[in-house]
CSV table of C-alpha atoms in Angstrom, one decimal:
chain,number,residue,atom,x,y,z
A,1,UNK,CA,107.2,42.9,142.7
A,2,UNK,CA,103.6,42.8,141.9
A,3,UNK,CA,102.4,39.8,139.4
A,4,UNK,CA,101.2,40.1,136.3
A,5,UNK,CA,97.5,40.4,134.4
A,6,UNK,CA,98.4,40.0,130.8
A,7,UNK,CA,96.0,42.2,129.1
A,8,UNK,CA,95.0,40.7,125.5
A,9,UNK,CA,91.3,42.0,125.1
A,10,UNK,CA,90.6,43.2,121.0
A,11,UNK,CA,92.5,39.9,119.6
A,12,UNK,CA,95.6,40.8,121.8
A,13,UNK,CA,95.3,44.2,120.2
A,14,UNK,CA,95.6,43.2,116.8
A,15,UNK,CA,98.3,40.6,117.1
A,16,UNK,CA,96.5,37.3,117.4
A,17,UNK,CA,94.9,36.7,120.9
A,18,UNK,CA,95.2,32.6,120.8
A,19,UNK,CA,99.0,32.6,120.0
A,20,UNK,CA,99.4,35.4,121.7
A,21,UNK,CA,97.7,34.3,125.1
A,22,UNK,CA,99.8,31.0,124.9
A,23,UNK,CA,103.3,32.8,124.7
A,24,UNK,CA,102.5,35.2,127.7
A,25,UNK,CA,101.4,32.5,130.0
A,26,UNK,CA,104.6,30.1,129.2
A,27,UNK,CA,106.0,33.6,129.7
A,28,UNK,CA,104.4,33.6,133.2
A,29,UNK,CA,101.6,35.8,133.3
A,30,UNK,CA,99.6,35.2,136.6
A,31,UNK,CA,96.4,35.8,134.5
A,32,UNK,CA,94.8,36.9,131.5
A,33,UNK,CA,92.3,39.6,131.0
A,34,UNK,CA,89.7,40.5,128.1
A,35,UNK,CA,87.3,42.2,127.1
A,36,UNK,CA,83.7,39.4,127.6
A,37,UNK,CA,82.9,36.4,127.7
A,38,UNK,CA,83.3,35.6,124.0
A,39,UNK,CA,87.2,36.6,124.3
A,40,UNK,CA,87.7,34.2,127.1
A,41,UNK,CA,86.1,31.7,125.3
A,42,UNK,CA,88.3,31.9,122.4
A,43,UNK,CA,91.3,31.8,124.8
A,44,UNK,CA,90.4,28.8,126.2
A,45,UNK,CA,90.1,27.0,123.0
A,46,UNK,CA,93.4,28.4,122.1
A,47,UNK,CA,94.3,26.1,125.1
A,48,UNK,CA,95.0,28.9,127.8
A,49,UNK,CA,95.1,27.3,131.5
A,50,UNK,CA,96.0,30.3,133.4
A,51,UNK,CA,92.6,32.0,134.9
A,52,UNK,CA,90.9,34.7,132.8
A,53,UNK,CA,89.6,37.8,134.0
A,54,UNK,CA,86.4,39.2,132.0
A,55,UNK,CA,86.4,42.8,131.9
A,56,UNK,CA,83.5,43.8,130.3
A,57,UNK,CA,79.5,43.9,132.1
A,58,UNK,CA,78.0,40.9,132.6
A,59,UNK,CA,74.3,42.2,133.6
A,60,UNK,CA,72.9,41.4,129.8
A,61,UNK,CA,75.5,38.6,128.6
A,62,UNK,CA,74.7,34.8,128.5
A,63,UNK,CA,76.3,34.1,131.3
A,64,UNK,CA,76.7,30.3,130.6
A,65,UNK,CA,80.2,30.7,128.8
A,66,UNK,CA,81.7,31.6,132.5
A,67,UNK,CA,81.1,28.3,134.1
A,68,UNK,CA,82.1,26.2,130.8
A,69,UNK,CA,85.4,27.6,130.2
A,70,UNK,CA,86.0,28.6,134.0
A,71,UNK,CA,86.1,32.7,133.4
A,72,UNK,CA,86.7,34.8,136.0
A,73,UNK,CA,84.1,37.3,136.2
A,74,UNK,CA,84.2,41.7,136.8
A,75,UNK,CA,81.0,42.3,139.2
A,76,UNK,CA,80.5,45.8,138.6
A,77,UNK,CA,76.9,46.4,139.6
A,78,UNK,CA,74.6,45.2,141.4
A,79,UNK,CA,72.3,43.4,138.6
A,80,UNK,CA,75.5,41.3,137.7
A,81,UNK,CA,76.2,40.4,141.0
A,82,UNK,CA,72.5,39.1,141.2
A,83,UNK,CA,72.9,37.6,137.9
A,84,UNK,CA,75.9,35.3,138.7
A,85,UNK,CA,74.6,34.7,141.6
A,86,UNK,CA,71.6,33.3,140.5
A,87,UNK,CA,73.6,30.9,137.8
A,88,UNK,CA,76.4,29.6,140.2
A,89,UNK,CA,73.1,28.9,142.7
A,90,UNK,CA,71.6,27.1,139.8
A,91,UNK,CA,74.7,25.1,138.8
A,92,UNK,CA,75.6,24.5,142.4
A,93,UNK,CA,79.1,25.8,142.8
A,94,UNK,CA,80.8,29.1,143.9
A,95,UNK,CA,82.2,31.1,141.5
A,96,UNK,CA,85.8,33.1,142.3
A,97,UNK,CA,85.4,37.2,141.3
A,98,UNK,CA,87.0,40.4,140.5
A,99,UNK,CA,85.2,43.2,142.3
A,100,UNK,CA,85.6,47.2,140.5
A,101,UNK,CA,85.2,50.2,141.8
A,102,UNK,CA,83.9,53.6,139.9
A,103,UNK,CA,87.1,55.7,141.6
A,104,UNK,CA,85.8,58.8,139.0
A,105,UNK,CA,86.4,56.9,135.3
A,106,UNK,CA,82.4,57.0,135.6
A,107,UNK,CA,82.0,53.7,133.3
A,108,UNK,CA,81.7,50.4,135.2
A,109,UNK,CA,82.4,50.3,139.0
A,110,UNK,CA,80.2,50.3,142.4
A,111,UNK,CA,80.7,53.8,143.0
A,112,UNK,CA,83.9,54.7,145.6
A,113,UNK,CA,81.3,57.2,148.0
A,114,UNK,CA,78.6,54.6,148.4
A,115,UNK,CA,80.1,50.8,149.2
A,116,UNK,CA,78.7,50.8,152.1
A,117,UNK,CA,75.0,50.9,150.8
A,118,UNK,CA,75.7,48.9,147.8
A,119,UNK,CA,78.4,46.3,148.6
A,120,UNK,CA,76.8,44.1,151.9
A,121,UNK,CA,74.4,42.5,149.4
A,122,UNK,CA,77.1,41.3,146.8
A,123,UNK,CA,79.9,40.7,149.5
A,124,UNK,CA,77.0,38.3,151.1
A,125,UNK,CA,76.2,36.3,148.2
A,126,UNK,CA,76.6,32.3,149.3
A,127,UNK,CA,77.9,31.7,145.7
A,128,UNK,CA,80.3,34.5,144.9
A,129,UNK,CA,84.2,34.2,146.4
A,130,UNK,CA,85.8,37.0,146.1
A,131,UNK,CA,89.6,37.2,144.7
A,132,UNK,CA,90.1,40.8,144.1
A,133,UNK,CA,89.5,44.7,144.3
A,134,UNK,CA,90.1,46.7,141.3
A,135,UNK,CA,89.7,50.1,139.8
A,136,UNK,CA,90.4,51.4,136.6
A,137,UNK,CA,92.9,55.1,135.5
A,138,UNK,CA,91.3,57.5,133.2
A,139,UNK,CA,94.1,60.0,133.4
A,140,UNK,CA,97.3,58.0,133.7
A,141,UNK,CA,99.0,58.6,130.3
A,142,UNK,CA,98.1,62.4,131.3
A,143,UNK,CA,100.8,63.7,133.9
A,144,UNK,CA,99.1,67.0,134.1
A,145,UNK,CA,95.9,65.5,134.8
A,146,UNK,CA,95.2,66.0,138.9
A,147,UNK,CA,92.4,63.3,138.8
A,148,UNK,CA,95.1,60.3,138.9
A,149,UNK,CA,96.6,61.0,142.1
A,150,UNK,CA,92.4,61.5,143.0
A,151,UNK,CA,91.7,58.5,141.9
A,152,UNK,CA,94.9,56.4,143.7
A,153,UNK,CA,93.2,58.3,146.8
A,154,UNK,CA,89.8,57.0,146.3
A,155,UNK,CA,90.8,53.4,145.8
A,156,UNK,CA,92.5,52.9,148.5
A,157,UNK,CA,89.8,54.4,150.7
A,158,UNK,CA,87.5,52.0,149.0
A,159,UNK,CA,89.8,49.3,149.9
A,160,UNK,CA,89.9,50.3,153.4
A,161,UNK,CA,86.2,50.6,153.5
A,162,UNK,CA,86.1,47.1,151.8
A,163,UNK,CA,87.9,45.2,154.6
A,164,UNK,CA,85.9,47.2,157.4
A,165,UNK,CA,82.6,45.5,155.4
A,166,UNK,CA,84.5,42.4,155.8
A,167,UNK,CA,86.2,41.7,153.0
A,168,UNK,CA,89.8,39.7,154.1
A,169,UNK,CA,93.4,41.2,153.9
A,170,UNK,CA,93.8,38.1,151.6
A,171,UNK,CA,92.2,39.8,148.6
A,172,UNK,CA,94.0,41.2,146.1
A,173,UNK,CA,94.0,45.0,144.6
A,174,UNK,CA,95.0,45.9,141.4
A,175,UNK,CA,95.1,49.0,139.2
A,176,UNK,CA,97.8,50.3,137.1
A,177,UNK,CA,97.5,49.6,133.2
A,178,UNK,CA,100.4,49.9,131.2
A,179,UNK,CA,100.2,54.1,131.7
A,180,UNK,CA,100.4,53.8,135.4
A,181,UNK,CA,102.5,50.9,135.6
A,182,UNK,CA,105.3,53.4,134.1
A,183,UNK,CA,103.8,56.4,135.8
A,184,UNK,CA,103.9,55.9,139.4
A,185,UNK,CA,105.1,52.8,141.6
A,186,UNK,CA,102.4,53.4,144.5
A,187,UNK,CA,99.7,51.8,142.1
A,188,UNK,CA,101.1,48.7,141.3
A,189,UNK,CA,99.7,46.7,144.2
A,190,UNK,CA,99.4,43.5,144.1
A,191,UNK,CA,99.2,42.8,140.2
A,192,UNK,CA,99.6,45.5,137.2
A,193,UNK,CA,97.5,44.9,134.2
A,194,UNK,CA,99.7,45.6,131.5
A,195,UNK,CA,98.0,45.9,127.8
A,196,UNK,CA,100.0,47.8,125.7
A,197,UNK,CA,103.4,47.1,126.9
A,198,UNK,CA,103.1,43.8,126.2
A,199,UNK,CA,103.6,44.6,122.2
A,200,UNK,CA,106.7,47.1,123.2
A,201,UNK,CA,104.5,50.1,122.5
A,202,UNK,CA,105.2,53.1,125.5
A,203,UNK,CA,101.7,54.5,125.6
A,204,UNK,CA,101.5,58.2,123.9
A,205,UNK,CA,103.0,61.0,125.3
A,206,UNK,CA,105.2,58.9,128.1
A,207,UNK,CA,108.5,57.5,127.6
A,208,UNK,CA,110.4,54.9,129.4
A,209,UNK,CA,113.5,53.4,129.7
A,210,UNK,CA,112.6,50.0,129.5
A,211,UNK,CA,114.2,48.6,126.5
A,212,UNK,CA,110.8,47.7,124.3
A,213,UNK,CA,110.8,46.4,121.0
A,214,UNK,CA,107.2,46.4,119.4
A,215,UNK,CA,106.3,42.6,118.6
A,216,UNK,CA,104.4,44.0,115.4
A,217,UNK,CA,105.5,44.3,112.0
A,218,UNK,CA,103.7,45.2,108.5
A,219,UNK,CA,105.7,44.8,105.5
A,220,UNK,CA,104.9,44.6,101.7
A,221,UNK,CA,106.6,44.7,98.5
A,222,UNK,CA,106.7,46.7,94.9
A,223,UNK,CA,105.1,45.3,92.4
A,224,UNK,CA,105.4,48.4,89.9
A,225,UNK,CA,107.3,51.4,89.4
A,226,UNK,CA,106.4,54.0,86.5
A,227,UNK,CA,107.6,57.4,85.4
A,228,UNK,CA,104.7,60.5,86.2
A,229,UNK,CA,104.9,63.7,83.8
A,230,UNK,CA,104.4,67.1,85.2
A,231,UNK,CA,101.0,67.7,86.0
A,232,UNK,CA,100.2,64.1,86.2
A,233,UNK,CA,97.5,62.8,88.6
A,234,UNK,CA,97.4,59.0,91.1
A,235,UNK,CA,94.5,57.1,92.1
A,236,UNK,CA,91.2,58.1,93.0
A,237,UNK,CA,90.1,61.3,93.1
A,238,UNK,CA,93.7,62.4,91.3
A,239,UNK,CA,94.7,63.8,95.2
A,240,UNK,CA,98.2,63.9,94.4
A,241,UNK,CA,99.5,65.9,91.3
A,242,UNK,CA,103.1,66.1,90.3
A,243,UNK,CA,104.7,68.9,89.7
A,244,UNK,CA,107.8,68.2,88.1
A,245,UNK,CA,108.7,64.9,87.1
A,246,UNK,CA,108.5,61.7,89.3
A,247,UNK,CA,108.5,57.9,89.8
A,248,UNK,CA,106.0,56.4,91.8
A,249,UNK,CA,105.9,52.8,93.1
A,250,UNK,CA,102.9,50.6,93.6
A,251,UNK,CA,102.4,48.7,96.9
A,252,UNK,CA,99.7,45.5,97.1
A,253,UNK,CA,98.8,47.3,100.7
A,254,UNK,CA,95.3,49.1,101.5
A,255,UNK,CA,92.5,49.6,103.6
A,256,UNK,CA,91.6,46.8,103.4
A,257,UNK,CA,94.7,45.8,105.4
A,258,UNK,CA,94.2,47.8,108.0
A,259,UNK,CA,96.2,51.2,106.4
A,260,UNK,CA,93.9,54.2,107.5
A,261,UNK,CA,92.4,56.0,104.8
A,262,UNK,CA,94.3,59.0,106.3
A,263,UNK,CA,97.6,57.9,105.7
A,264,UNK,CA,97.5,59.5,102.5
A,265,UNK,CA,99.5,62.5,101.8
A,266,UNK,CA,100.7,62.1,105.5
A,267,UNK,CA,101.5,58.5,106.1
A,268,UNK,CA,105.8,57.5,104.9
A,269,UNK,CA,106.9,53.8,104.0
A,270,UNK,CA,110.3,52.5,104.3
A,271,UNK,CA,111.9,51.1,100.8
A,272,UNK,CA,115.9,50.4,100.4
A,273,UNK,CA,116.2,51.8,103.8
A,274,UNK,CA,114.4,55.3,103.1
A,275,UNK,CA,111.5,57.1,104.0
A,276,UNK,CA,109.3,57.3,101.4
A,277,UNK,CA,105.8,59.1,101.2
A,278,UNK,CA,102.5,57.9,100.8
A,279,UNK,CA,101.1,60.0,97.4
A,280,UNK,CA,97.5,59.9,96.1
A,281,UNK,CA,94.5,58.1,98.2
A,282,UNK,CA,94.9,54.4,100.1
A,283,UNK,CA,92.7,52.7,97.9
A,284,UNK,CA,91.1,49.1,99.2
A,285,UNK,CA,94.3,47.1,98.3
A,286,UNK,CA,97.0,49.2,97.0
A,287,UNK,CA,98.8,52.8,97.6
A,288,UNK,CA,101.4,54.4,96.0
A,289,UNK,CA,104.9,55.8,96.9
A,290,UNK,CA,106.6,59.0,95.4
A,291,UNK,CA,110.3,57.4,95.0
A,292,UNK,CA,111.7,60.0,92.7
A,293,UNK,CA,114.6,60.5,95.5
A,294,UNK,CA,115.4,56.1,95.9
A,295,UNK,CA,117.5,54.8,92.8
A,296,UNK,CA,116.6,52.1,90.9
A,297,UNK,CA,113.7,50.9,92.7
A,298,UNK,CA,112.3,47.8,91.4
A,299,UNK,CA,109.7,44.9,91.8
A,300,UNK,CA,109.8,42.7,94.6
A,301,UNK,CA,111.6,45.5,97.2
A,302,UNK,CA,110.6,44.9,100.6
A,303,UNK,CA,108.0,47.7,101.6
A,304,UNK,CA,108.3,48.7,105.9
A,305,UNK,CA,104.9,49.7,106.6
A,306,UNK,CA,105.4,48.9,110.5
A,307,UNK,CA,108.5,47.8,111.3
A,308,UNK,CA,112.5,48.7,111.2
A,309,UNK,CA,114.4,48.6,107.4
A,310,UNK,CA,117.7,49.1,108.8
A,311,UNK,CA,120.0,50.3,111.6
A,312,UNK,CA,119.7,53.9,111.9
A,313,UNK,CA,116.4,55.6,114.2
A,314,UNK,CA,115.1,57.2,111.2
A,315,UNK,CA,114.8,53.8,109.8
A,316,UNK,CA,112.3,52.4,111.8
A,317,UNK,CA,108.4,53.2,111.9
A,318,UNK,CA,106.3,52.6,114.5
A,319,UNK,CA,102.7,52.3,115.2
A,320,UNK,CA,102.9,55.7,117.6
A,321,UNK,CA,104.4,57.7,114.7
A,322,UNK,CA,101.8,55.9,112.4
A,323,UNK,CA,98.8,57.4,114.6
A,324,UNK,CA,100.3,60.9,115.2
A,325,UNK,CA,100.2,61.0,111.1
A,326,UNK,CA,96.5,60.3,111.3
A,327,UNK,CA,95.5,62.2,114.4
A,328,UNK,CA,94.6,58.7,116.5
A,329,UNK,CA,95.8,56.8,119.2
């Protein structure tokens, strides 16, 4: 089986990238991966000893923070392969490197249809070792989407063109992010660079039938409940208006913690193990539930936000349902 590049760019998506980082490498991640420098920085402080791979372009970043904290670099173009070049030279050592290739996600990447003009001068650079060969999906949580199987194409004739300029049989490929890793076995390579299913979230609109539970939850509690007449109005910009008579509970939980602004009049909580809707507008630190249908709902009742409130399927939201509310990924 391929080994693993624990993806934990964006604060490990939200959840924390330090504690995070720390619990997939005693987990046995091969290596990490983020976003720059600055993430890899903050990894190593968390005390991460595993190697980290830096995604992100290199050509305009102060490129000192990859020789402090031993990063692995992405050389993507051919001013950042100058540019580390020129530091390692500098500092006197080599420095080990991720090469990608543009296989049609047209962002970073020597382009798949000319390595042979543009990769002699980076593959001879007397400072720069390099590990691996990598390429990036832009289609793989998209089945009917042709330009996958394109891409898997692409890449391994850039791989093949790679080892005719040279490059050794020892270096490693990889490819498949979390939506190709479920999608198709042929791109999993040598490592698989997993983001996403790492929190036990399948991404939208695959499923799988690995058993995933998602590591995130976002809970809250009541702290008021009051009676609405007919005709009544909540919060700002009196959105929600009841037509007959209703209770509505008040939840410390807003914007401000991360609840999109759209989750009103679509978004649903969980209180006493029911679904509940969100009524009125998510203010900065506080919505409000219509709880006419829960009995005797009171202060201090647990609010599911994200997470599971009982057994039953219907009783757990999760951050896919959150975003199909809203219209996002």
């Amino acid at each position: 089986p391929p080994a693993i590049i624990a993806v934990v760019k964006a604060n490990a998506y939200g959840h924390g990238a330090g504690r995070v980082a720390l619990a997939l490498e005693h987990a046995g991640a091969t290596m990490l991966a983020c976003a720059d420098i600055e993430e890899g920085i903050v990894l190593r402080r968390a005390g991460v000893r595993v190697p980290i791979l830096v995604f992100g372009a290199l050509s305009v970043s102060h490129l000192d923070g990859l020789f402090e904290f031993s990063l692995t670099p992405t050389i993507s173009t051919p001013s950042a392969a100058r540019a580390v070049q020129a530091a390692a030279a500098s500092r006197k050592v080599r420095v080990h490197y991720h090469l990608k290739i543009d296989t049609g996600m047209n962002r970073l990447g020597f382009r798949h249809d000319n390595l042979r003009r543009m990769l002699p001068e980076v593959l001879g650079s007397p400072n720069l070792v390099l590990d691996a060969i990598y390429t990036h999906f832009a289609t793989a949580d998209d089945p009917e989407q042709a330009l996958f199987g394109e891409q898997r194409v692409r890449f391994e004739e850039a791989v093949r063109t790679a080892r005719e300029l040279g490059v050794a049989e020892t270096v490693s490929r990889h490819a498949a992010n979390s939506a190709a890793l479920l999608r198709d076995s042929r791109v999993w390579y040598d490592f698989v660079r997993p983001g996403l299913l790492l929190f036990g979230i399948v991404p939208p609109p695959l499923a799988s039938t690995l058993a995933l539970q998602p590591v995130m939850s976002l809970t809250s509690r009541v702290v008021a409940s009051k009676g609405l007449r007919p005709g009544e109005a909540v919060g700002y910009g009196a959105r929600f208006r009841a037509d007959a008579p209703a209770t509505i509970a008040v939840v410390p939980a807003g914007y401000a913690d991360g609840l999109d602004l759209r989750l009103a009049e679509r978004g649903q909580v969980l209180i006493r193990g029911c679904r509940v809707p969100i009524v009125g507008a998510v203010s900065m630190d506080m919505i409000t539930v219509d709880v006419t249908a829960v009995d005797a709902v009171q202060p201090g009742d647990e609010v599911v936000l994200i997470g599971r409130q009982g057994t039953e399927d219907w009783q757990q939201i999760d951050v896919r349902e959150m975003a199909a509310a809203i219209g996002t990924i």
